[in-house]
Every structure is written in structure tokens, then in C-alpha cells.
Short mmCIF file of C-alpha atoms and ligand atoms in Angstrom, two decimals:
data_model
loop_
_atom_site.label_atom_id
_atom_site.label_comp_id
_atom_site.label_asym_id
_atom_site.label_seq_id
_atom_site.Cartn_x
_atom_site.Cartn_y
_atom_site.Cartn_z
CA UNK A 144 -17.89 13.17 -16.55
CA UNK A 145 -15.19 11.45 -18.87
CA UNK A 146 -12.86 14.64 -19.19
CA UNK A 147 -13.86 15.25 -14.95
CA UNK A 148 -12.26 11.72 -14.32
CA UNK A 149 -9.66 12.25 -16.86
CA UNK A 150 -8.66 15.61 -15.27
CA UNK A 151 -8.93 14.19 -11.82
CA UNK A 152 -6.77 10.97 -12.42
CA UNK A 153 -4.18 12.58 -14.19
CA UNK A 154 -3.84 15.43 -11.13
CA UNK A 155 -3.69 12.29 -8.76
CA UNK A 156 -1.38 10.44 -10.38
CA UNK A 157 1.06 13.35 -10.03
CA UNK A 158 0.39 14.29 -6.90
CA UNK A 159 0.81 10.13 -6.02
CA UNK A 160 4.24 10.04 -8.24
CA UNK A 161 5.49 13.45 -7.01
CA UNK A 162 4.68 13.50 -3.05
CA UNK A 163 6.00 10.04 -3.05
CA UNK A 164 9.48 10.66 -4.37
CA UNK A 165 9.44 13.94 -2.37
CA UNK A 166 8.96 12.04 0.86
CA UNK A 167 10.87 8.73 0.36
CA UNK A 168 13.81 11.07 -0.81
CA UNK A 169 13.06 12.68 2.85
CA UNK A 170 13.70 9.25 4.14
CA UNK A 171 16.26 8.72 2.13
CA UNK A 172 18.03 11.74 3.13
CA UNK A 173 17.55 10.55 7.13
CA UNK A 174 20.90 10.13 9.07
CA UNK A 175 20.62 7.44 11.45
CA UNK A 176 22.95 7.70 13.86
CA UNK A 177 22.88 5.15 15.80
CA UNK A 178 23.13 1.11 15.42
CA UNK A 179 19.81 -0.08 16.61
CA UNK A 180 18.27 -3.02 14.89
CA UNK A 181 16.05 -5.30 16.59
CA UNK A 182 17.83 -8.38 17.92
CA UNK A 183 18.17 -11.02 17.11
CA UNK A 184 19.54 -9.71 14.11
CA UNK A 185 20.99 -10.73 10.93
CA UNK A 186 24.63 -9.97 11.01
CA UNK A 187 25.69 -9.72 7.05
CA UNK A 188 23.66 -7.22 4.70
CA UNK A 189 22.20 -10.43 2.69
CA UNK A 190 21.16 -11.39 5.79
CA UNK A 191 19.11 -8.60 6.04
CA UNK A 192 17.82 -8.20 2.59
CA UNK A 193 16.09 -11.82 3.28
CA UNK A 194 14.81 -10.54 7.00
CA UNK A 195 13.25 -7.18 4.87
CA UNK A 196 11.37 -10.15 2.30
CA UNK A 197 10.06 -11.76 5.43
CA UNK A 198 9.03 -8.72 6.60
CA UNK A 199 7.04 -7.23 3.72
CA UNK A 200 5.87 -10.52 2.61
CA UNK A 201 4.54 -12.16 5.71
CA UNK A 202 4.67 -9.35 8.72
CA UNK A 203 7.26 -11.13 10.70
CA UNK A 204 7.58 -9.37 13.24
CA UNK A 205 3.89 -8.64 13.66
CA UNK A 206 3.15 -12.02 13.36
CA UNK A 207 5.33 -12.62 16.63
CA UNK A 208 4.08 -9.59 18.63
CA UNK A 209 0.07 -10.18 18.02
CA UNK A 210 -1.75 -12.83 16.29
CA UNK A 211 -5.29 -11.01 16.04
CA UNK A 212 -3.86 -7.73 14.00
CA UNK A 213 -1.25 -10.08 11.91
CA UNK A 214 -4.48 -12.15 10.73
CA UNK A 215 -6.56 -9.68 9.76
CA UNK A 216 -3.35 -7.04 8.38
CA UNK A 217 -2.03 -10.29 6.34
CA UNK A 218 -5.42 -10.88 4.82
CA UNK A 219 -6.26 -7.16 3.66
CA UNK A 220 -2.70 -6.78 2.53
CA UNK A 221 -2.25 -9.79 0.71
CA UNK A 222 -5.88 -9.28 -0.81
CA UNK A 223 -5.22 -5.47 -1.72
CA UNK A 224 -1.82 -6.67 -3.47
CA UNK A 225 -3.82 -9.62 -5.59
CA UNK A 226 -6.49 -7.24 -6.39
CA UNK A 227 -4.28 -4.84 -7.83
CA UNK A 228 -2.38 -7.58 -9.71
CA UNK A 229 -5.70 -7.98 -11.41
CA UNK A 230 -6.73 -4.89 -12.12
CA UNK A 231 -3.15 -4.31 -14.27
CA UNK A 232 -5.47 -5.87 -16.86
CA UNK A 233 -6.88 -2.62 -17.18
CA UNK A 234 -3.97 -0.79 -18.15
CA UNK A 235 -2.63 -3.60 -20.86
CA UNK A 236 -3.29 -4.64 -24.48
CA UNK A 237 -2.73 -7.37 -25.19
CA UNK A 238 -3.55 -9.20 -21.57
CA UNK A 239 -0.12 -11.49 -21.23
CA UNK A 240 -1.11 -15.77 -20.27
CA UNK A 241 0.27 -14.75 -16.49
CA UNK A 242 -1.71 -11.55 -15.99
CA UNK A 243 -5.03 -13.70 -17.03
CA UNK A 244 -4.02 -16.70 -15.19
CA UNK A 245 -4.30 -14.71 -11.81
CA UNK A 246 -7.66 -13.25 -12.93
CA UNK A 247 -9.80 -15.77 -10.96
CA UNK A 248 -7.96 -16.11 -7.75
CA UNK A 249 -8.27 -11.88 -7.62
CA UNK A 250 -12.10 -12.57 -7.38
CA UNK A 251 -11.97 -14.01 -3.82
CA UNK A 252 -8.76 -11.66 -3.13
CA UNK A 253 -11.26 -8.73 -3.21
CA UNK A 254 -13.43 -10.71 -0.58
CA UNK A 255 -10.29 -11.50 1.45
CA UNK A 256 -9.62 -7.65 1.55
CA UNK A 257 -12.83 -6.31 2.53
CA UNK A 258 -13.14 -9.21 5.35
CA UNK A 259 -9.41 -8.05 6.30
CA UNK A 260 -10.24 -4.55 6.68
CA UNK A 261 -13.71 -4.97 8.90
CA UNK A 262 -11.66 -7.09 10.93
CA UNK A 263 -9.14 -4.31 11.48
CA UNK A 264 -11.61 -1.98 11.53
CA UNK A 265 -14.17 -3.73 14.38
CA UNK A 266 -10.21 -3.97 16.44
CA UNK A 267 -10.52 -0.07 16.40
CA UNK A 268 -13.77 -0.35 18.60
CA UNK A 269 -13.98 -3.37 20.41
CA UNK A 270 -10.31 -3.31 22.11
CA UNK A 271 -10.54 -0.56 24.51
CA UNK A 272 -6.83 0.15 24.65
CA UNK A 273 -6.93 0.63 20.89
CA UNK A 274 -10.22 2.68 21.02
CA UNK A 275 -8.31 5.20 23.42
CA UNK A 276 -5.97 6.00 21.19
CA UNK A 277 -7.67 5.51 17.93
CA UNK A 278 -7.81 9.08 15.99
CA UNK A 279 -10.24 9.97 12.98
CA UNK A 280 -7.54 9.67 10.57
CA UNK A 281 -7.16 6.34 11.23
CA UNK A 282 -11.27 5.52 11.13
CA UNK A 283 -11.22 7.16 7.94
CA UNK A 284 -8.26 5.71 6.09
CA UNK A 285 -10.02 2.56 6.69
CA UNK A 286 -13.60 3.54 5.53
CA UNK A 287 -12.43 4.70 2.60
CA UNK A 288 -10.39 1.26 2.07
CA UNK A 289 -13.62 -0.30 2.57
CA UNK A 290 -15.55 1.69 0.72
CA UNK A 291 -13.17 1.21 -2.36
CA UNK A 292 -13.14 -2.88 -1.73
CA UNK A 293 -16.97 -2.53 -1.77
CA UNK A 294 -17.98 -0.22 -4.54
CA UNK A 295 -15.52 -3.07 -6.58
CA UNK A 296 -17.08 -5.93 -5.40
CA UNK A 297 -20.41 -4.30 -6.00
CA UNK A 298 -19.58 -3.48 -9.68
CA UNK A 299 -18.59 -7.26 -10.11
CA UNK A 300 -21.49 -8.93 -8.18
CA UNK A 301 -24.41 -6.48 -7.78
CA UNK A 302 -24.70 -4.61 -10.83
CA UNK A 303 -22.34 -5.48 -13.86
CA UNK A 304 -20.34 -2.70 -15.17
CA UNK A 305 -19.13 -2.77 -18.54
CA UNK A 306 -15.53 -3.11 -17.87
CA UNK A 307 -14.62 -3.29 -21.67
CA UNK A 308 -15.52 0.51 -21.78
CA UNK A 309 -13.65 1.02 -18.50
CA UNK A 310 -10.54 -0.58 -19.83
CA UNK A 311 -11.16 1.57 -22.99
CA UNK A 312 -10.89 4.62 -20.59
CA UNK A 313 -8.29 4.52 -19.14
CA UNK A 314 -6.34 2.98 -22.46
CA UNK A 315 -7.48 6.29 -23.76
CA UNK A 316 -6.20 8.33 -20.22
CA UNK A 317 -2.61 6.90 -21.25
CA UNK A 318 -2.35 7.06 -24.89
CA UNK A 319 -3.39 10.59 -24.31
CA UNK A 320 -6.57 9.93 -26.77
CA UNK A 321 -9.82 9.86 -24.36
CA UNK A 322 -12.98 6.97 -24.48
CA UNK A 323 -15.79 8.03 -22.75
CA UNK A 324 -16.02 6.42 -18.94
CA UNK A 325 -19.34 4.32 -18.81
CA UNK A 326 -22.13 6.33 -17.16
CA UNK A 327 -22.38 3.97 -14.16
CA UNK A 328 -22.64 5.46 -10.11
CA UNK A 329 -20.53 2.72 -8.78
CA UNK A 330 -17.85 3.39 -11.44
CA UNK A 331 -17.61 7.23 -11.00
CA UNK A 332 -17.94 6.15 -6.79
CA UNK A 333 -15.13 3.84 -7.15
CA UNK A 334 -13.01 5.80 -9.04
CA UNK A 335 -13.66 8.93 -6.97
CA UNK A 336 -12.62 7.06 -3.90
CA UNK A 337 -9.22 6.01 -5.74
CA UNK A 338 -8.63 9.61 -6.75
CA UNK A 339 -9.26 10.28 -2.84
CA UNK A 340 -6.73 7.65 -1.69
CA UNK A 341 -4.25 8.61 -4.27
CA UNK A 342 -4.18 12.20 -2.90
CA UNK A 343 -4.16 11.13 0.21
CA UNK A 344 -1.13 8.36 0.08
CA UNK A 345 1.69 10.75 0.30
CA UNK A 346 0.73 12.83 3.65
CA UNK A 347 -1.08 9.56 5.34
CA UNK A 348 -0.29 6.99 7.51
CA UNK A 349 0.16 4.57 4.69
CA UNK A 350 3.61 5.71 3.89
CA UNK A 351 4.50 3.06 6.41
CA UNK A 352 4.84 0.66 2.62
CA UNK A 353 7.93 2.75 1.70
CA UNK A 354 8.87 3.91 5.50
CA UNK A 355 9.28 0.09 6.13
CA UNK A 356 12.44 -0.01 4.08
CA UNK A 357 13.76 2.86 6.14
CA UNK A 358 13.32 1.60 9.71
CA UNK A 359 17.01 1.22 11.09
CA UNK A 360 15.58 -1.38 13.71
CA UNK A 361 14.83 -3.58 10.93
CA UNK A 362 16.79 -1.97 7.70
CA UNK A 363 20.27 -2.76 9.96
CA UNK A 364 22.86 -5.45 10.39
CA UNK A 365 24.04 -6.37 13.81
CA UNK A 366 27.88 -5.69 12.95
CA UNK A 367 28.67 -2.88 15.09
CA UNK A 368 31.84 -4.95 16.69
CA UNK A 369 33.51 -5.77 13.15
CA UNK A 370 32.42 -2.11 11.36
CA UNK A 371 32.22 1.00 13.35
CA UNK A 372 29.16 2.70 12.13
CA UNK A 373 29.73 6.60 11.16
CA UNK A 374 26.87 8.52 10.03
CA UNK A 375 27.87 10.49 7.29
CA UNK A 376 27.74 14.25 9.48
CA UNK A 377 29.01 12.36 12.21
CA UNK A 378 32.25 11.36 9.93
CA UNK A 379 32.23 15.10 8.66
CA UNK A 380 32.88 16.16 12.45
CA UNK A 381 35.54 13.46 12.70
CA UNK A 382 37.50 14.54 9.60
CA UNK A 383 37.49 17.91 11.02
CA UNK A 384 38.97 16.83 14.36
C1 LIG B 556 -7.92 3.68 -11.96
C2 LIG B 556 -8.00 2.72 -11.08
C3 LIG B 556 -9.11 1.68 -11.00
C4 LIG B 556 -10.06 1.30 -11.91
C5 LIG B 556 -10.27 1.80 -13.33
C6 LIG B 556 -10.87 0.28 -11.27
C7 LIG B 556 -11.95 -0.38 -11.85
C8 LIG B 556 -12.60 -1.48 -11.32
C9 LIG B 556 -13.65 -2.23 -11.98
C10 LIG B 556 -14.23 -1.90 -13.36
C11 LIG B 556 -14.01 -3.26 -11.17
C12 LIG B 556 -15.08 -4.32 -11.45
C13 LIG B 556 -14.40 -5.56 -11.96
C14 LIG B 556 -15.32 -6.59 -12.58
O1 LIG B 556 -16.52 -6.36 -12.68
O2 LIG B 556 -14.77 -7.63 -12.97
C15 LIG B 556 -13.21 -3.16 -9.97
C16 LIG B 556 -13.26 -4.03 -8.92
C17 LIG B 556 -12.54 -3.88 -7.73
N1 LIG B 556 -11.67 -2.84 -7.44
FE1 LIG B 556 -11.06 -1.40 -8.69
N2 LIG B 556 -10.41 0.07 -9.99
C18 LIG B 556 -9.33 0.90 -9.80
C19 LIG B 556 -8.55 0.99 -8.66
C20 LIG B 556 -8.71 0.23 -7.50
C21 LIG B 556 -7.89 0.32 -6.31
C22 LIG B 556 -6.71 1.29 -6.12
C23 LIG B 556 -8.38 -0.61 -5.43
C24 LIG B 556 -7.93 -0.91 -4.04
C25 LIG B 556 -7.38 -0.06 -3.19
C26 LIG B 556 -9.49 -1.28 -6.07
C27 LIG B 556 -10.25 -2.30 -5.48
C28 LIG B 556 -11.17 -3.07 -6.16
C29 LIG B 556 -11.78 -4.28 -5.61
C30 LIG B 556 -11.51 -4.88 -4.23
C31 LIG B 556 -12.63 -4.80 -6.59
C32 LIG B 556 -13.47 -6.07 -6.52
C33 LIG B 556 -12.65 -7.30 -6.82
C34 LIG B 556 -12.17 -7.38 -8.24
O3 LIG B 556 -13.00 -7.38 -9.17
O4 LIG B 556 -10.94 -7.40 -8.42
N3 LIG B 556 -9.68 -0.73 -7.33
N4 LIG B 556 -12.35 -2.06 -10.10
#
């Protein structure tokens, strides 16, 4: 099982490393050639790096266009990002004072996420509107959220896992010099589901983290009247004119 996992989470990892470059470089490559961002809009670019903060850190614009989803979005989101704070424990020797001083407030973030995601989940089937257009992919991206959130609470609260060994693991999966994985169900189902996600990340839905950055409704400033905006194959046709 130790050189399965091993085999497994190394193949993720580069298939979570490699599609992910591949497709923000995609985005990257984009033209957008037109000015459209959402007004009211910031009109310098600092004014827009601090409208992009507001947006990844508290949904803005969500927040504004539906109170139900922003609730339960904010609370899986901030949870997820908390809990993986914490588990960065995992992957460090020596633990630095900041890294352990979170430790306890991750405990309830793992809560925070679960409740998040049933909330977002029970949207999916109790708003008919939503229902309609709700497709498997998006049932499932969830369940297996869940299922991740609950295989790690389990492990914490149900039936203790020895996470010494664990950290000893994966240590060993990045120092290239293997410790067995503890022979534990929940551990081999909660790391199978996190091999799932990671091979999943790069062709899901959940590229909208890095897609965010992208959007020209949000990414732009409203300057149009004091700098004409030229995409770049636009100004390539204009040069040859
Ligand atoms: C290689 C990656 C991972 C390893 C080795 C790992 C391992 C563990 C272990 C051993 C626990 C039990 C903690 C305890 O008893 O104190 C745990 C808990 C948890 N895990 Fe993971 N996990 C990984 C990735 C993830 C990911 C990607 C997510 C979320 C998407 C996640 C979500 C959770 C949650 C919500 C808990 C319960 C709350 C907590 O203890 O922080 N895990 N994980």
C-alpha cells in the first residue's frame, strides 16, 4: 500500500503541477479584446489589484448578487483554505511557532467546511432553478469535497490515526526515502480521494481559483477614455495598416 500511495501521489502531483501551468498559460495566452469590466470600476491598476483582494478574499461580488450561496461558498472556502494551512504541518520539520499557532483554530475550520459544502450541496436540490440546471459534474465535485472533509474529520474524531507515521510518509514521499503509510481505511480513503481531486483539478470546474485572475470584467480598469486599449493582434493589424 505504501509504494501504491507513493506511486499514486507522485503521478498526481504532476499531473496537478503540469495541467495547471498548461491551462493557466492557456489563460494567460487569452486576448481580450474588448474593455469590459464590471462597473463601477476601479479606474487605476492599484485600484484593481485591491478590488481582485476583495474578491478572492471575501466574494465581493457574490456577496452583493446572493446572500444564501455567498454564506455557505465563504464558509467552505475559508474552511478549505484554514484546513490546508494546517495540514502544511505535514510536509515540515521542524513545525515553525506560526504554523502551530493556527493548529487549533483548523480543528473547527474542518467543521466550517463540511457544514459549507452540505449547505451548497442541499442549494443543488432544494432551489428548483438550480436543480434544472445542475449537471453530475457538479454533484460529484461536491461529494467528493465532502467526502474528503469527512474521512478527515473522521480520522481526528472517530477513530485516531497515527498522524506521526503519516507525517513520516509523506516526509519520506519528498526526501525521496519512503516510511511506510499507517495501515488505517480512513487514511488510504482520504488520501485516495485527494489523489482523485488532484487529477481532477486541472480539467474541472474548480479552475475558476486561477480563472478568477483572468476574468476581464473584474481583472480590468475602467480607463478606456485616457488609454485606448489594443489587444496585442489587434495592434499587429494596425501596424500593418
Ligand atoms: C497528501 C495530502 C493529505 C494528507 C497526508 C492528509 C492527512 C490528514 C490527516 C492525517 C488528518 C487527521 C488529522 C488529525 O487527526 O489531527 C486529516 C484531516 C483532515 N483533512 Fe487531510 N490530508 C491531506 C489532504 C487533504 C486535502 C487536500 C483536504 C481538503 C480538500 C483535506 C481535508 C481534511 C479535513 C477537512 C480534515 C479534518 C480537519 C483537520 O484535522 O484539519 N486533507 N488529513
Amino acid at each position: 500500500m505504501t509504494a501504491l500511495f507513493a506511486t499514486l501521489l507522485y503521478v498526481a502531483t504532476a499531473v496537478l503541477v503540469g495541467g495547471l501551468a498548461y491551462r493557466i498559460r492557456d489563460y494567460a495566452r487569452t486576448p481580450a479584446p474588448l474593455k469590459i469590466p464590471t462597473t463601477p470600476a476601479p479606474v487605476t491598476r492599484s485600484g484593481v489589484a485591491l478590488r481582485m483582494l476583495r474578491e478572492v478574499a471575501f466574494f465581493e461580488s457574490l456577496f452583493r448578487s446572493n446572500l444564501w450561496i455567498w454564506a455557505f461558498g465563504w464558509l467552505f472556502h475559508a474552511g478549505l483554505a484554514l484546513v490546508l494551512v494546517r495540514h502544511l504541518r505535514y510536509f515540515v520539520e521542524p513545525v515553525p511557532g506560526w504554523l502551530a499557532f493556527v493548529q487549533p483554530f483548523g480543528v473547527y475550520a474542518g467543521f466550517a467546511m463540511a457544514a459549507g459544502l452540505a449547505g451548497l450541496w442541499a442549494r443543488r436540490f432544494l432551489v428548483p432553478r438550480v436543480r434544472y440546471i445542475s449537471t453530475p459534474s457538479d454533484h460529484l465535485m461536491l461529494v467528493l469535497l465532502l467526502a474528503i472533509a469527512l474521512t478527515g474529520l473522521a480520522m481526528k474524531y472517530v477513530a485516531h490515526t497515527d498522524v506521526v507515521a503519516v507525517k513520516a510518509f509523506i516526509l519520506g514521499l519528498l526526501l525521496f526515502d519512503w516510511h511506510p503509510l499507517p495501515a488505517d481505511g480512513l487514511v488510504y480513503a482520504h488520501l485516495a480521494l485527494v489523489v482523485l481531486l488532484m487529477l481532477v483539478f486541472p480539467f474541472s470546474k474548480l479552475l475558476h481559483a486561477p480563472g478568477l485572475f483572468f476574468s476581464p470584467s473584474r481583472n480590468q480598469a475602467d480607463d478606456p477614455r485616457e488609454r485606448r486599449h489594443l489587444a496585442p493582434w489587434a495592434a499587429k493589424l494596425d501596424a500593418e495598416n
